[in-house]
């Protein structure tokens, strides 16, 4: 999940669709994010590469919309509704997730287990 | 009078339909093929059922599903009927004596059939800038599904609701057609229907409706017109076929229209994803319009039977050329795919033992029958392959002449199949079996426990909470019968072994719940055991402050329970309204922050010291599964303590962790905000 500046970033992603929950005047997704290009990446407990300034899921409220949709703690969010999340500030990321008139967010998230699963399935011998 | 004419028309249509059915039945009888007849009958019954369902249902998405099944059934009926007619024609043609000039030499050889699978269909959309990025305008939604038609098989995909937050339409489930020849034509059709919730103009007279639609704004007018389409005056649409053959009874309800279509064939088959062009019908003015990019990505794989099934097997004697002329090895040979597998014994084939050796049979192989060997009665078959630069020849011989002939025939058929199926025979393409269709996920529009936990400042929360939870459990009974259950249910399952000791102590307090157990639910023996779980879940909170005393019922039971359980999962479900009382917790937080900060940050997967867990006023958390509990908790505690400790006495940056659903006062918030953000040591987290 680390990136080389100047090279395109590739990742195995999972598509997660979260329906926002109305809580009075607010729309809630039920998770917390951390990270951003304006944050100190060394303090991110979830990233493999401590130089990764991406947006990570730091907490998922149990039973909340994100939990139900399958978001896991430690996931790195790559896109939100088509918007890139790999090079954004923390506040920009928060804003993209909390738009008032959007009731659904579609995330592309990546985690290490996805890459491993793909590697495993590629190395498995095919049928004769 | 119009109504008379209408009913007259309907009667005529019914008569025609009856006549058509008789005609169909006669054809089927004459062909002595009851198979198709049964299928047609079945589809007609399904179609009638779908019509009834459509007429009866009130919810829009149910109506859409029913309309989709209606469309599929109609298409299937059309297909079966045309198949029937084709077969009748073929029969008629056969009865006419053939003149030699009419038809050339009949090619006896037919290529083998195979399985064709299409999966991971993805149709990209191309929204206008203003619509997509700026989120302008009302959310225009359409329900779409794909109809896939190959030979006599028609399948539909699940229905997907599309609006402008979607960048592509995806249909993931693989669809497998089992009986396809190499010259197959797979028609993919995308149907869509406008999905508007609000407009019910069923009884509005047409004139008024058109006046209304012209006087309203453009988009509103379009929607009205779309809704009007579902009225009784709409033209009968049945997939484009002639309406007289078997008219579809016109029903009220949503109608799907063909949005795009394409046809795939053998040349499109590949073991990876490919993009194909779509032909789009309809234009922007249609209600069912979606801005398609114009192409479709999918994975079209084919498994011809010659690759997956054993085409020929039998005993042979094999000799490798260049070896000892007398070293014939007797083997049981199986011709499958691109090789001839040779086993010692026939049983080895079933038991998956490795073959003794394998002779490749592919496009490069040359097989010929050699001249009569003076030593044996039958002809030999020579198989030559190029391995690297060398040519290796194996010689086969069989017991009898007929065997040799049969083997040669099998080889010729195999080569013919490979030439017909072309690229599919290079390697066996993987086809996944489609997963059983999951029932549509039930999204309770009424909300979750969050909604239900609107509790005023009453102190007696025990009954409210337990009532709500009992209600939820009942709901879950229903849901679990469909195979889905929210994650927190598993907490009850998993905690059972621990519950034994706690049972007695909790029963008097959680009396609110126990009445629910004799409600005759199928899992009642379990439900009693569930009651104590509520208390268990909040047990660790006992370690903290007294200010939580006002929290909801499970919390109130903590004080008698000093023993921290290893399942540190549940924190008290204090509702958001209790925020004022927990203010003093913030003070505690800041005193406690020193304890866990350093250690837990670095190792998020270790269970945190229990003292840190409780003080977090996590409002409105329903009990949740311990599956992710340990990890999640430790992370959450570390992060929240992190955030609290980082912010130097500011308990959290605005909208960040720790005060999930409550909002501090604006002044305080902005101060905190500023301080937190400007502090470079912070690793900000926001709650969204």
mmCIF file of C-alpha atoms in Angstrom, chain B residues 419-583:
data_model
loop_
_atom_site.group_PDB
_atom_site.id
_atom_site.type_symbol
_atom_site.label_atom_id
_atom_site.label_comp_id
_atom_site.label_asym_id
_atom_site.label_seq_id
_atom_site.Cartn_x
_atom_site.Cartn_y
_atom_site.Cartn_z
ATOM 1 C CA UNK B 419 -11.170 -26.065 -34.501
ATOM 2 C CA UNK B 420 -14.717 -24.902 -33.870
ATOM 3 C CA UNK B 421 -14.179 -23.660 -30.340
ATOM 4 C CA UNK B 422 -10.865 -22.048 -31.213
ATOM 5 C CA UNK B 423 -9.432 -20.085 -28.362
ATOM 6 C CA UNK B 424 -11.517 -21.854 -25.763
ATOM 7 C CA UNK B 425 -9.523 -24.993 -26.264
ATOM 8 C CA UNK B 426 -6.167 -23.607 -25.395
ATOM 9 C CA UNK B 427 -6.774 -24.002 -21.723
ATOM 10 C CA UNK B 428 -9.723 -24.700 -19.542
ATOM 11 C CA UNK B 429 -11.313 -21.434 -18.512
ATOM 12 C CA UNK B 430 -12.451 -21.193 -14.976
ATOM 13 C CA UNK B 431 -16.138 -20.788 -14.453
ATOM 14 C CA UNK B 432 -17.370 -19.990 -10.990
ATOM 15 C CA UNK B 433 -20.607 -21.367 -9.842
ATOM 16 C CA UNK B 434 -22.988 -18.587 -9.056
ATOM 17 C CA UNK B 435 -23.523 -18.095 -5.369
ATOM 18 C CA UNK B 436 -27.076 -18.680 -4.292
ATOM 19 C CA UNK B 437 -28.948 -15.463 -4.679
ATOM 20 C CA UNK B 438 -28.961 -13.667 -1.395
ATOM 21 C CA UNK B 439 -32.317 -12.331 -0.329
ATOM 22 C CA UNK B 440 -32.468 -8.593 -0.750
ATOM 23 C CA UNK B 441 -30.835 -7.085 2.304
ATOM 24 C CA UNK B 442 -33.461 -5.741 4.568
ATOM 25 C CA UNK B 443 -32.642 -2.155 5.270
ATOM 26 C CA UNK B 444 -34.926 -1.158 8.058
ATOM 27 C CA UNK B 445 -36.031 2.272 7.091
ATOM 28 C CA UNK B 446 -37.150 2.851 10.583
ATOM 29 C CA UNK B 447 -33.575 2.956 11.642
ATOM 30 C CA UNK B 448 -31.640 0.954 14.089
ATOM 31 C CA UNK B 449 -31.306 0.975 17.791
ATOM 32 C CA UNK B 450 -29.996 4.506 17.432
ATOM 33 C CA UNK B 451 -33.382 5.769 16.481
ATOM 34 C CA UNK B 452 -35.178 3.795 19.035
ATOM 35 C CA UNK B 453 -32.973 5.007 21.803
ATOM 36 C CA UNK B 454 -34.567 8.400 21.905
ATOM 37 C CA UNK B 455 -34.900 8.517 25.631
ATOM 38 C CA UNK B 456 -35.951 11.517 27.587
ATOM 39 C CA UNK B 457 -34.259 12.258 30.825
ATOM 40 C CA UNK B 458 -36.174 9.623 32.625
ATOM 41 C CA UNK B 459 -34.172 7.664 35.049
ATOM 42 C CA UNK B 460 -35.901 4.408 34.616
ATOM 43 C CA UNK B 461 -34.407 3.313 31.391
ATOM 44 C CA UNK B 462 -34.313 -0.330 32.130
ATOM 45 C CA UNK B 463 -37.683 -1.215 30.731
ATOM 46 C CA UNK B 464 -37.315 1.008 27.702
ATOM 47 C CA UNK B 465 -34.009 -0.441 26.734
ATOM 48 C CA UNK B 466 -35.005 -3.974 27.390
ATOM 49 C CA UNK B 467 -38.209 -3.491 25.479
ATOM 50 C CA UNK B 468 -36.372 -2.127 22.533
ATOM 51 C CA UNK B 469 -33.855 -4.886 22.656
ATOM 52 C CA UNK B 470 -36.545 -7.488 22.934
ATOM 53 C CA UNK B 471 -38.233 -6.013 19.916
ATOM 54 C CA UNK B 472 -35.012 -6.111 18.036
ATOM 55 C CA UNK B 473 -34.488 -9.702 18.926
ATOM 56 C CA UNK B 474 -37.868 -10.594 17.587
ATOM 57 C CA UNK B 475 -37.065 -8.831 14.395
ATOM 58 C CA UNK B 476 -33.897 -10.785 14.253
ATOM 59 C CA UNK B 477 -35.693 -14.046 14.582
ATOM 60 C CA UNK B 478 -37.384 -13.213 11.356
ATOM 61 C CA UNK B 479 -34.270 -12.004 9.770
ATOM 62 C CA UNK B 480 -32.219 -14.937 10.820
ATOM 63 C CA UNK B 481 -34.616 -17.223 9.086
ATOM 64 C CA UNK B 482 -33.543 -15.583 5.904
ATOM 65 C CA UNK B 483 -29.992 -16.128 6.846
ATOM 66 C CA UNK B 484 -28.895 -12.648 7.706
ATOM 67 C CA UNK B 485 -28.425 -11.246 11.123
ATOM 68 C CA UNK B 486 -26.629 -8.221 12.330
ATOM 69 C CA UNK B 487 -23.280 -8.745 13.801
ATOM 70 C CA UNK B 488 -24.258 -8.088 17.310
ATOM 71 C CA UNK B 489 -26.455 -11.152 17.432
ATOM 72 C CA UNK B 490 -23.443 -13.334 17.444
ATOM 73 C CA UNK B 491 -22.483 -11.825 20.731
ATOM 74 C CA UNK B 492 -25.354 -13.634 22.300
ATOM 75 C CA UNK B 493 -24.354 -16.871 20.749
ATOM 76 C CA UNK B 494 -20.761 -16.635 21.673
ATOM 77 C CA UNK B 495 -21.201 -15.481 25.183
ATOM 78 C CA UNK B 496 -23.346 -18.343 26.230
ATOM 79 C CA UNK B 497 -20.655 -20.330 27.967
ATOM 80 C CA UNK B 498 -19.790 -17.417 30.129
ATOM 81 C CA UNK B 499 -23.290 -16.688 31.083
ATOM 82 C CA UNK B 500 -23.767 -19.546 33.445
ATOM 83 C CA UNK B 501 -22.380 -17.920 36.485
ATOM 84 C CA UNK B 502 -24.157 -14.700 35.979
ATOM 85 C CA UNK B 503 -27.572 -15.963 35.255
ATOM 86 C CA UNK B 504 -29.084 -15.831 38.655
ATOM 87 C CA UNK B 505 -27.833 -12.490 39.610
ATOM 88 C CA UNK B 506 -29.183 -10.713 36.653
ATOM 89 C CA UNK B 507 -32.571 -12.164 36.336
ATOM 90 C CA UNK B 508 -34.324 -10.067 38.911
ATOM 91 C CA UNK B 509 -32.865 -6.884 37.532
ATOM 92 C CA UNK B 510 -33.520 -7.540 33.932
ATOM 93 C CA UNK B 511 -37.051 -8.430 34.561
ATOM 94 C CA UNK B 512 -37.971 -6.273 31.656
ATOM 95 C CA UNK B 513 -36.603 -8.858 29.324
ATOM 96 C CA UNK B 514 -37.784 -12.076 30.772
ATOM 97 C CA UNK B 515 -41.392 -11.661 29.798
ATOM 98 C CA UNK B 516 -40.206 -11.763 26.284
ATOM 99 C CA UNK B 517 -38.939 -15.269 26.516
ATOM 100 C CA UNK B 518 -42.216 -17.072 26.869
ATOM 101 C CA UNK B 519 -43.481 -15.295 23.823
ATOM 102 C CA UNK B 520 -43.254 -18.478 21.956
ATOM 103 C CA UNK B 521 -40.217 -17.753 19.905
ATOM 104 C CA UNK B 522 -38.502 -20.791 18.533
ATOM 105 C CA UNK B 523 -35.325 -20.026 20.384
ATOM 106 C CA UNK B 524 -36.779 -19.456 23.775
ATOM 107 C CA UNK B 525 -34.361 -21.615 25.703
ATOM 108 C CA UNK B 526 -31.660 -19.413 24.393
ATOM 109 C CA UNK B 527 -33.404 -16.204 25.130
ATOM 110 C CA UNK B 528 -33.329 -16.683 28.833
ATOM 111 C CA UNK B 529 -29.655 -17.085 28.637
ATOM 112 C CA UNK B 530 -29.496 -13.907 26.719
ATOM 113 C CA UNK B 531 -30.783 -11.783 29.502
ATOM 114 C CA UNK B 532 -27.677 -11.838 31.551
ATOM 115 C CA UNK B 533 -25.630 -10.873 28.594
ATOM 116 C CA UNK B 534 -26.829 -7.380 28.841
ATOM 117 C CA UNK B 535 -25.346 -7.039 32.210
ATOM 118 C CA UNK B 536 -22.234 -8.804 31.230
ATOM 119 C CA UNK B 537 -21.739 -6.480 28.419
ATOM 120 C CA UNK B 538 -21.352 -3.501 30.569
ATOM 121 C CA UNK B 539 -19.526 -5.107 33.375
ATOM 122 C CA UNK B 540 -16.238 -3.490 32.791
ATOM 123 C CA UNK B 541 -17.747 -0.134 33.158
ATOM 124 C CA UNK B 542 -17.805 -0.743 36.832
ATOM 125 C CA UNK B 543 -14.266 0.294 37.021
ATOM 126 C CA UNK B 544 -14.994 3.798 36.200
ATOM 127 C CA UNK B 545 -16.577 6.768 37.514
ATOM 128 C CA UNK B 546 -19.720 7.280 39.323
ATOM 129 C CA UNK B 547 -20.975 9.761 36.849
ATOM 130 C CA UNK B 548 -22.161 7.002 34.672
ATOM 131 C CA UNK B 549 -24.689 6.035 37.203
ATOM 132 C CA UNK B 550 -27.456 7.617 35.265
ATOM 133 C CA UNK B 551 -26.851 5.675 32.202
ATOM 134 C CA UNK B 552 -29.271 3.151 30.880
ATOM 135 C CA UNK B 553 -30.265 -0.016 32.550
ATOM 136 C CA UNK B 554 -27.437 -2.347 31.790
ATOM 137 C CA UNK B 555 -25.133 0.156 33.264
ATOM 138 C CA UNK B 556 -27.089 0.491 36.362
ATOM 139 C CA UNK B 557 -26.418 -3.055 37.249
ATOM 140 C CA UNK B 558 -22.777 -2.746 37.190
ATOM 141 C CA UNK B 559 -22.050 -1.889 40.666
ATOM 142 C CA UNK B 560 -22.740 -5.272 41.996
ATOM 143 C CA UNK B 561 -20.285 -6.666 39.558
ATOM 144 C CA UNK B 562 -16.747 -5.861 40.332
ATOM 145 C CA UNK B 563 -15.229 -8.612 38.267
ATOM 146 C CA UNK B 564 -14.068 -7.408 34.934
ATOM 147 C CA UNK B 565 -14.821 -9.941 32.301
ATOM 148 C CA UNK B 566 -12.445 -10.837 29.623
ATOM 149 C CA UNK B 567 -15.018 -9.925 27.102
ATOM 150 C CA UNK B 568 -14.510 -6.257 27.287
ATOM 151 C CA UNK B 569 -16.792 -5.636 24.473
ATOM 152 C CA UNK B 570 -19.727 -3.632 25.462
ATOM 153 C CA UNK B 571 -19.609 -0.228 26.814
ATOM 154 C CA UNK B 572 -22.588 1.257 28.371
ATOM 155 C CA UNK B 573 -25.271 2.211 26.010
ATOM 156 C CA UNK B 574 -25.778 5.622 27.330
ATOM 157 C CA UNK B 575 -27.958 7.609 25.063
ATOM 158 C CA UNK B 576 -26.896 10.872 23.677
ATOM 159 C CA UNK B 577 -29.227 12.937 25.734
ATOM 160 C CA UNK B 578 -27.324 12.094 28.851
ATOM 161 C CA UNK B 579 -24.441 14.126 27.708
ATOM 162 C CA UNK B 580 -24.606 16.775 30.402
ATOM 163 C CA UNK B 581 -24.128 14.217 33.098
ATOM 164 C CA UNK B 582 -21.078 12.781 31.551
ATOM 165 C CA UNK B 583 -19.240 16.038 31.415
#
